[in-house]
Structure formats: structure tokens, C-alpha cells
Tab-separated table of C-alpha atoms in Angstrom:
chain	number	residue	atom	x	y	z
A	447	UNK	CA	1.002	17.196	16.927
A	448	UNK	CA	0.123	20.608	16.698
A	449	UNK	CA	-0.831	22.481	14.013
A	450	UNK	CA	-0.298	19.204	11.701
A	451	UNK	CA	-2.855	17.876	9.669
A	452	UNK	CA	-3.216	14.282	9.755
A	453	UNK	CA	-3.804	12.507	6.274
A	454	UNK	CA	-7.056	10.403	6.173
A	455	UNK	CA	-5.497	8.036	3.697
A	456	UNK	CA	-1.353	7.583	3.215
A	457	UNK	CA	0.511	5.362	0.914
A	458	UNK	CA	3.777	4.205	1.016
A	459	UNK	CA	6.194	2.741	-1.305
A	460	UNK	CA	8.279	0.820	0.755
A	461	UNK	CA	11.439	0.954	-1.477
A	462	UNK	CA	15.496	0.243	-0.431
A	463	UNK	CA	15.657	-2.888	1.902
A	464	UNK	CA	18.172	-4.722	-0.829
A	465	UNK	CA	20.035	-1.975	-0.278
A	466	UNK	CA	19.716	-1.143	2.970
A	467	UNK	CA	21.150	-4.671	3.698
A	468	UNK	CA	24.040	-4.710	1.163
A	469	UNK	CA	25.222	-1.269	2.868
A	470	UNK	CA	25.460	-3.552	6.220
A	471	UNK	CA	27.054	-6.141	4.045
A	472	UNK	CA	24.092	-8.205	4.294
A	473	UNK	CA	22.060	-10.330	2.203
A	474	UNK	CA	18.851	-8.705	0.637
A	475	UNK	CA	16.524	-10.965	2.517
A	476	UNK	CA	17.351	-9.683	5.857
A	477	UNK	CA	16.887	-6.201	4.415
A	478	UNK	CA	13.196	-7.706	3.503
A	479	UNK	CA	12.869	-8.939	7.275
A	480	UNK	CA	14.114	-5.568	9.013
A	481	UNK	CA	11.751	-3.876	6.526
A	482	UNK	CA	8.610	-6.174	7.625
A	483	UNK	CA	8.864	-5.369	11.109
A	484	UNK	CA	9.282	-1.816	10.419
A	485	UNK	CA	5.784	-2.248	8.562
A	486	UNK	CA	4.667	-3.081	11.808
A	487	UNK	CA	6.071	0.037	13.699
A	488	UNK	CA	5.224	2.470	11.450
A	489	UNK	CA	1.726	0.982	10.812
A	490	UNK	CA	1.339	1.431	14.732
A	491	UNK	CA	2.765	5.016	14.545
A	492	UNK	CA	0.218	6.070	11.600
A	493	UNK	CA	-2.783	4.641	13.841
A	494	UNK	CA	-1.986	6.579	16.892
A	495	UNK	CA	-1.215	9.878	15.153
A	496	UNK	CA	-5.480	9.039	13.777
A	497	UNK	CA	-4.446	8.268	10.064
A	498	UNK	CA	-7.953	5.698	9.357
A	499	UNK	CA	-5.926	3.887	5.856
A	500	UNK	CA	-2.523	3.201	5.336
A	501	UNK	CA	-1.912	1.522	1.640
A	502	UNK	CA	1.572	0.064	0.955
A	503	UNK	CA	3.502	-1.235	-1.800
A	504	UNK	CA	4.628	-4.737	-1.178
A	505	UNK	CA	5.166	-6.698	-4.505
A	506	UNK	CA	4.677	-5.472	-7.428
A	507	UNK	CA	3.283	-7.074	-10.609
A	508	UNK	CA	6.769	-5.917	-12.172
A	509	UNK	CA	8.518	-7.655	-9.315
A	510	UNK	CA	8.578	-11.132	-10.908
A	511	UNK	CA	11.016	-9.875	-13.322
A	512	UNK	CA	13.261	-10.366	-10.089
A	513	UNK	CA	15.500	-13.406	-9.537
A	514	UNK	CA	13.928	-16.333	-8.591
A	515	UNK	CA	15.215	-16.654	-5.386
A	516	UNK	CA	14.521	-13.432	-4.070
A	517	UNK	CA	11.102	-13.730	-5.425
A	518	UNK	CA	10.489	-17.328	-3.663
A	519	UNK	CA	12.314	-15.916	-0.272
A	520	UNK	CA	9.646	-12.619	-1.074
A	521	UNK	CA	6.565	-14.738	-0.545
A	522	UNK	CA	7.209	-16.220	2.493
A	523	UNK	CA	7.005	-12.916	3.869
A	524	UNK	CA	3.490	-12.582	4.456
A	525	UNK	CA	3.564	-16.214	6.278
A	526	UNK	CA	6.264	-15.254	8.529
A	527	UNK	CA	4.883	-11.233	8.989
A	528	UNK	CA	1.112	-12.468	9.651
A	529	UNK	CA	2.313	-15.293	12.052
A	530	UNK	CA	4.152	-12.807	14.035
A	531	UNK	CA	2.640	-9.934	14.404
A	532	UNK	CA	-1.148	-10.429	13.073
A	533	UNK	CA	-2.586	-10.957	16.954
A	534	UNK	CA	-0.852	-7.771	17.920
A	535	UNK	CA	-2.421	-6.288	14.964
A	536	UNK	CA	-6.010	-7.306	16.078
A	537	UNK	CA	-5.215	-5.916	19.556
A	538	UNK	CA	-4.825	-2.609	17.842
A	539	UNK	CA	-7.458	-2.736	15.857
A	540	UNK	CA	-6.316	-2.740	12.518
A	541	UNK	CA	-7.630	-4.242	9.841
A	542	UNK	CA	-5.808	-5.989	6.956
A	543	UNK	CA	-7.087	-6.313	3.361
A	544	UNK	CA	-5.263	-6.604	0.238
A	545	UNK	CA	-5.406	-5.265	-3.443
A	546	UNK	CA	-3.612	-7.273	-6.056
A	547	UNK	CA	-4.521	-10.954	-7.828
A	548	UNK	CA	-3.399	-12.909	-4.631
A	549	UNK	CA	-5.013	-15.822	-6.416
A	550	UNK	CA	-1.556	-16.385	-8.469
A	551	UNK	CA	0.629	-16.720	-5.252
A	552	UNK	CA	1.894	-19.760	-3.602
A	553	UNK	CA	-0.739	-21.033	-1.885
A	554	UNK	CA	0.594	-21.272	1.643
A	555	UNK	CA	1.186	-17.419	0.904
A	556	UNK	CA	-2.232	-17.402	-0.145
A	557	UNK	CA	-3.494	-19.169	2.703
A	558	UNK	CA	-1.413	-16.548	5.357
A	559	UNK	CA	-3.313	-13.568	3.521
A	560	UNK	CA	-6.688	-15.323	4.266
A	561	UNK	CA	-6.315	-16.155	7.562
A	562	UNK	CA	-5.173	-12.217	7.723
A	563	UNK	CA	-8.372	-11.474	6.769
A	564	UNK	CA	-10.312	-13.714	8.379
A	565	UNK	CA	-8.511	-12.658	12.238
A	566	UNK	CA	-8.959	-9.131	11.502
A	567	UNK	CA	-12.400	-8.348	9.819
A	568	UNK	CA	-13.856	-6.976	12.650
A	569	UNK	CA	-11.234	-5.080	13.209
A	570	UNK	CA	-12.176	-0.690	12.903
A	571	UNK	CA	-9.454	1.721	14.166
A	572	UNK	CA	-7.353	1.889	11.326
A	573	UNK	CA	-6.984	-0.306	7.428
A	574	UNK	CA	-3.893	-1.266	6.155
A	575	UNK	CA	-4.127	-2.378	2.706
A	576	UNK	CA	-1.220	-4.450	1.724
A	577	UNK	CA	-0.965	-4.437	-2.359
A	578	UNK	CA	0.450	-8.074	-3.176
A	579	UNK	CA	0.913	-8.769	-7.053
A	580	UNK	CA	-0.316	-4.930	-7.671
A	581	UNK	CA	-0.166	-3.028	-10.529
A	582	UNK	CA	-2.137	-0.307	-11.547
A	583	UNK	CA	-2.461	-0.938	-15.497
A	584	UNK	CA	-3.640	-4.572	-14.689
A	585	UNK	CA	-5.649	-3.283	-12.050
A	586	UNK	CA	-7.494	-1.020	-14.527
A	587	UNK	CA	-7.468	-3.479	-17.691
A	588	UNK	CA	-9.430	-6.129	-14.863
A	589	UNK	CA	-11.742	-2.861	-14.098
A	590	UNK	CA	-12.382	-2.366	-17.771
A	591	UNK	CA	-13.020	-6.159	-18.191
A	592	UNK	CA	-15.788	-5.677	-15.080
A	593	UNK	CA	-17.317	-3.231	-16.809
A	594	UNK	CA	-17.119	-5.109	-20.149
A	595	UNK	CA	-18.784	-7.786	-18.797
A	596	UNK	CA	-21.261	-6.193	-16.722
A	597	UNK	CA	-22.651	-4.352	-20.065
A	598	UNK	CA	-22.392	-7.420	-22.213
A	599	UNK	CA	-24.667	-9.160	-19.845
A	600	UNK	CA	-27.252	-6.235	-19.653
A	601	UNK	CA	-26.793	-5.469	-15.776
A	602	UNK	CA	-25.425	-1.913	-16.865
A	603	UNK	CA	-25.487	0.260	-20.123
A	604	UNK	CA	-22.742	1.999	-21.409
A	605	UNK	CA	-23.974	5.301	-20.900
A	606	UNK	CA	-23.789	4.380	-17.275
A	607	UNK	CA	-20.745	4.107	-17.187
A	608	UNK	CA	-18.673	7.131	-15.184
A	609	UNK	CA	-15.797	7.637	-12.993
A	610	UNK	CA	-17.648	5.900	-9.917
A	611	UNK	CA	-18.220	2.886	-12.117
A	612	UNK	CA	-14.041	2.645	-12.682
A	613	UNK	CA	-13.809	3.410	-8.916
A	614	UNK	CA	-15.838	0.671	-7.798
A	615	UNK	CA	-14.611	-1.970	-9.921
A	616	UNK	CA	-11.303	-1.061	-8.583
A	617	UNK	CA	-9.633	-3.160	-5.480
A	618	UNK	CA	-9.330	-0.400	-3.432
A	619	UNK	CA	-13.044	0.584	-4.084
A	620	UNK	CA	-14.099	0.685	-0.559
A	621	UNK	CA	-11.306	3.075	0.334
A	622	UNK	CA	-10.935	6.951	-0.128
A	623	UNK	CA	-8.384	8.150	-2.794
A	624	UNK	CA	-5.074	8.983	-1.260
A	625	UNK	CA	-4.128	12.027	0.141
A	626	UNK	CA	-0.405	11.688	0.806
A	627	UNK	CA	1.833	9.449	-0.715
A	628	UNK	CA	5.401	8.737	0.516
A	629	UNK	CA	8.218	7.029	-1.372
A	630	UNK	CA	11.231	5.986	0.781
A	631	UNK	CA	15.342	5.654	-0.873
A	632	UNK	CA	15.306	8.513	-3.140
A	633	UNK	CA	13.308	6.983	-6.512
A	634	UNK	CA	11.093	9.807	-8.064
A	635	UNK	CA	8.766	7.973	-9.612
A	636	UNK	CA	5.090	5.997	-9.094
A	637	UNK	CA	6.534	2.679	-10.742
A	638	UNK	CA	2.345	1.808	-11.521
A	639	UNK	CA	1.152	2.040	-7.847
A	640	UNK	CA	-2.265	3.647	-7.525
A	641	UNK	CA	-2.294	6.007	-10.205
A	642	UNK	CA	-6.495	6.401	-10.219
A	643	UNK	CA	-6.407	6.426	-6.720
A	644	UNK	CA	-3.274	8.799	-6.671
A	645	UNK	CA	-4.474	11.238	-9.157
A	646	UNK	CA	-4.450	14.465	-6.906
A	647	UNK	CA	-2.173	12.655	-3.777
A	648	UNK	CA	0.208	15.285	-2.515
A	649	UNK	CA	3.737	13.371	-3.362
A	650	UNK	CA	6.978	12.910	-0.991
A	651	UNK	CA	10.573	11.099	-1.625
A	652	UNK	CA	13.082	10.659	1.115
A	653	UNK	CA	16.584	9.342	0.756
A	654	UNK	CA	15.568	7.333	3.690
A	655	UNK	CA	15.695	3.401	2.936
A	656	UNK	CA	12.273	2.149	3.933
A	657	UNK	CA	13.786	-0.336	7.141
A	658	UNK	CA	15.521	3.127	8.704
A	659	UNK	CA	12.254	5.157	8.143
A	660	UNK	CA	11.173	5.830	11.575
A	661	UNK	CA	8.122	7.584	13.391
A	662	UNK	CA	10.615	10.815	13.315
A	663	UNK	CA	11.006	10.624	9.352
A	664	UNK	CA	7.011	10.452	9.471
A	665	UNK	CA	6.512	13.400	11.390
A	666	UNK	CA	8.626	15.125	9.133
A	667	UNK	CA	6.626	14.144	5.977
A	668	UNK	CA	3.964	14.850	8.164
A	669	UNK	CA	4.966	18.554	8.948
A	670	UNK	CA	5.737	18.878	5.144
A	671	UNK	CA	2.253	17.820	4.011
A	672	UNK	CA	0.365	19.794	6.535
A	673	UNK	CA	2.391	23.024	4.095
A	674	UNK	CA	0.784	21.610	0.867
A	675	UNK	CA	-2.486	23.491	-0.531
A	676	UNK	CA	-4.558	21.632	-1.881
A	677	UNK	CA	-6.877	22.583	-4.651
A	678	UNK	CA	-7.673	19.863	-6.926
A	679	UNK	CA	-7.596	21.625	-9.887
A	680	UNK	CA	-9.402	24.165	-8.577
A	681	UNK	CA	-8.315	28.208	-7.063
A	682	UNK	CA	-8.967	28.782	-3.569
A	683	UNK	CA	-10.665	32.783	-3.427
């Protein structure tokens, strides 16, 4: 697109499939479905327009609060998603990874996320990082524990400790901070996604519910990013 700039890194907070479905007068879970096969679309329409990461926010460490139901019906998600549309994924070139302690899911949920993994790791046009059981303060109390460790057993000293050392003891710590994070169905707020790694993101809510959020509602965010300066803090002369 012309004169657009293209985000190296976006994030998304894929909020509003509940209610997306009740609106239809349908059950949450086939909110959840429409809204995994959007993931797909949209993680197709990022790739072509040259974005290299897309993060998003799948299941939050705050999401267990949920009933118990919706939270067993939640993790078969990734079994049914990955089983469906992981080949055309690799075909594409993307590459999935995850941030999040994956280790306390089910374990055929588990086992879906490895073989994720596994299919795509050669995979180099474009990363989707899929945040499963992800919260930023227990993202940052594991970092700290890292660290805590690493010291304790003499590998580092605590004067070497600086903002890389947080960054790469982080999950995301092979990927660049974000640049442009979206948050779809009209919530303002970061609800403890990616706060290090959003700390100077340029920030955008639609009223858009995340299963209607289509390549057009991108380009629009899109367009409004490429209006953003960014300084970091800083003043441009």
C-alpha cells in the first residue's frame, strides 16, 4: 500500500468472540471457532502486506478464572486450529512458536503445540507467536527467578545485570519489541499482555469483535499507524 508503513512486529489482542456469538444468538464456543479461522486469515493478510512477527493473545494466565467449561472447550483449540490449518501454514512459510508455561496445559493440547513447532521450524517468511497461559507479571517474576538463579550459581554477577539480561530471559527474547499493538471489541486496556515488550508500542482499539476483523479493518489500523511519530522518548529536530 502506498505511502503505509508496514510494522516489523504487531500484536493483537484478539478480544469479543463470546460476544460476537451471543449477538448471533450463538454459543461462545462457536464465537472461539469463527475467531480461530480468522487467526488464520489475518495471519495470511499480515504476511503478504511484509509484517516479519505477528504476536497474539490467546489465553491468558487470568483466563482460568473462566468457567470450566469454556476453559476445557478453550484448549482444544489449538488441537483442532493446528490440525487444520498448520500444513497450510508451512506452505506459507510461517513459523509458529509460543510464549506462555504450555507445560501446565492438557497434554494433548500440549502435544498439538509441539508438533506446531516441530512442522514449522524451518519455516522463515513470517513468526506468529501464539501466547498460551501468558501473562506478563508471571512472565517477569520467571525472568527475575532466571536471573536469580543464574547469579546464585556464579554464571553472572549482579552488576551484570541490565535491561538485555530481563530481555533475554524473557519468552519472547528472540523477537523485536512491538511496534503496533491492536486490541479488537472496544476494551482500552493491556489486561498484562507484553508490557516489557510493549513499552513504546504505538496502541489501537476498534469496536470491531476480533472474528469480524478483516484485512480491511487492518489496513485501516494500518493507515492510522503509518500517522503515528514515533520518538521514544526522545524529540525529533
Amino acid at each position: 500500500m502506498e505511502n503505509m508503513k508496514v510494522p516489523n512486529h504487531i500484536a493483537i489482542i484478539l478480544d469479543g468472540n463470546g460476544r460476537w456469538a451471543k449477538a448471533k444468538g450463538m454459543p461462545r464456543g462457536y464465537g472461539h471457532i469463527k475467531g480461530c479461522a480468522n487467526l488464520e486469515q489475518i495471519c495470511y493478510d499480515i504476511k503478504d502486506l511484509g509484517v516479519k512477527y505477528l504476536t497474539v493473545y490467546a489465553f491468558s494466565t487470568e483466563n482460568w478464572k473462566r468457567d470450566k467449561e469454556e476453559v476445557d472447550y478453550l484448549f482444544t483449540l489449538p488441537i483442532i486450529y493446528f490440525d487444520k490449518y498448520i500444513d497450510s501454514m508451512v506452505n506459507k512459510g510461517i513459523k509458529v512458536i509460543f510464549s506462555g508455561d504450555i507445560s501446565k496445559l492438557p497434554n494433548k493440547t500440549m502435544l498439538a503445540c509441539d508438533r506446531a513447532l516441530l512442522k514449522t521450524k524451518n519455516c522463515n517468511k513470517c513468526i506468529l507467536n501464539i501466547c498460551l497461559n501468558y501473562g506478563s507479571h508471571d512472565e517477569i517474576v520467571r525472568a527475575c527467578k532466571l536471573i536469580a538463579n543464574e547469579v546464585e550459581h556464579k554464571q553472572i554477577s549482579i552488576n551484570d545485570i541490565n535491561e538485555k539480561t530481563i530481555q533475554d530471559h524473557l519468552y519472547s527474547k528472540d523477537l523485536p519489541n512491538i511496534d503496533f499493538l491492536i486490541r479488537t471489541s472496544n476494551e482500552k486496556r493491556l489486561s498484562n499482555f507484553m508490557l516489557w515488550q510493549a513499552s513504546y508500542a504505538e496502541l489501537y482499539f476498534t469496536k470491531t469483535l476480533w472474528p469480524a476483523f478483516t484485512k480491511r479493518c487492518l489496513i485501516k489500523a494500518l493507515k492510522d499507524y503509518s500517522k503515528r511519530d514515533r520518538r521514544f522518548g526522545g524529540v525529533k529536530k
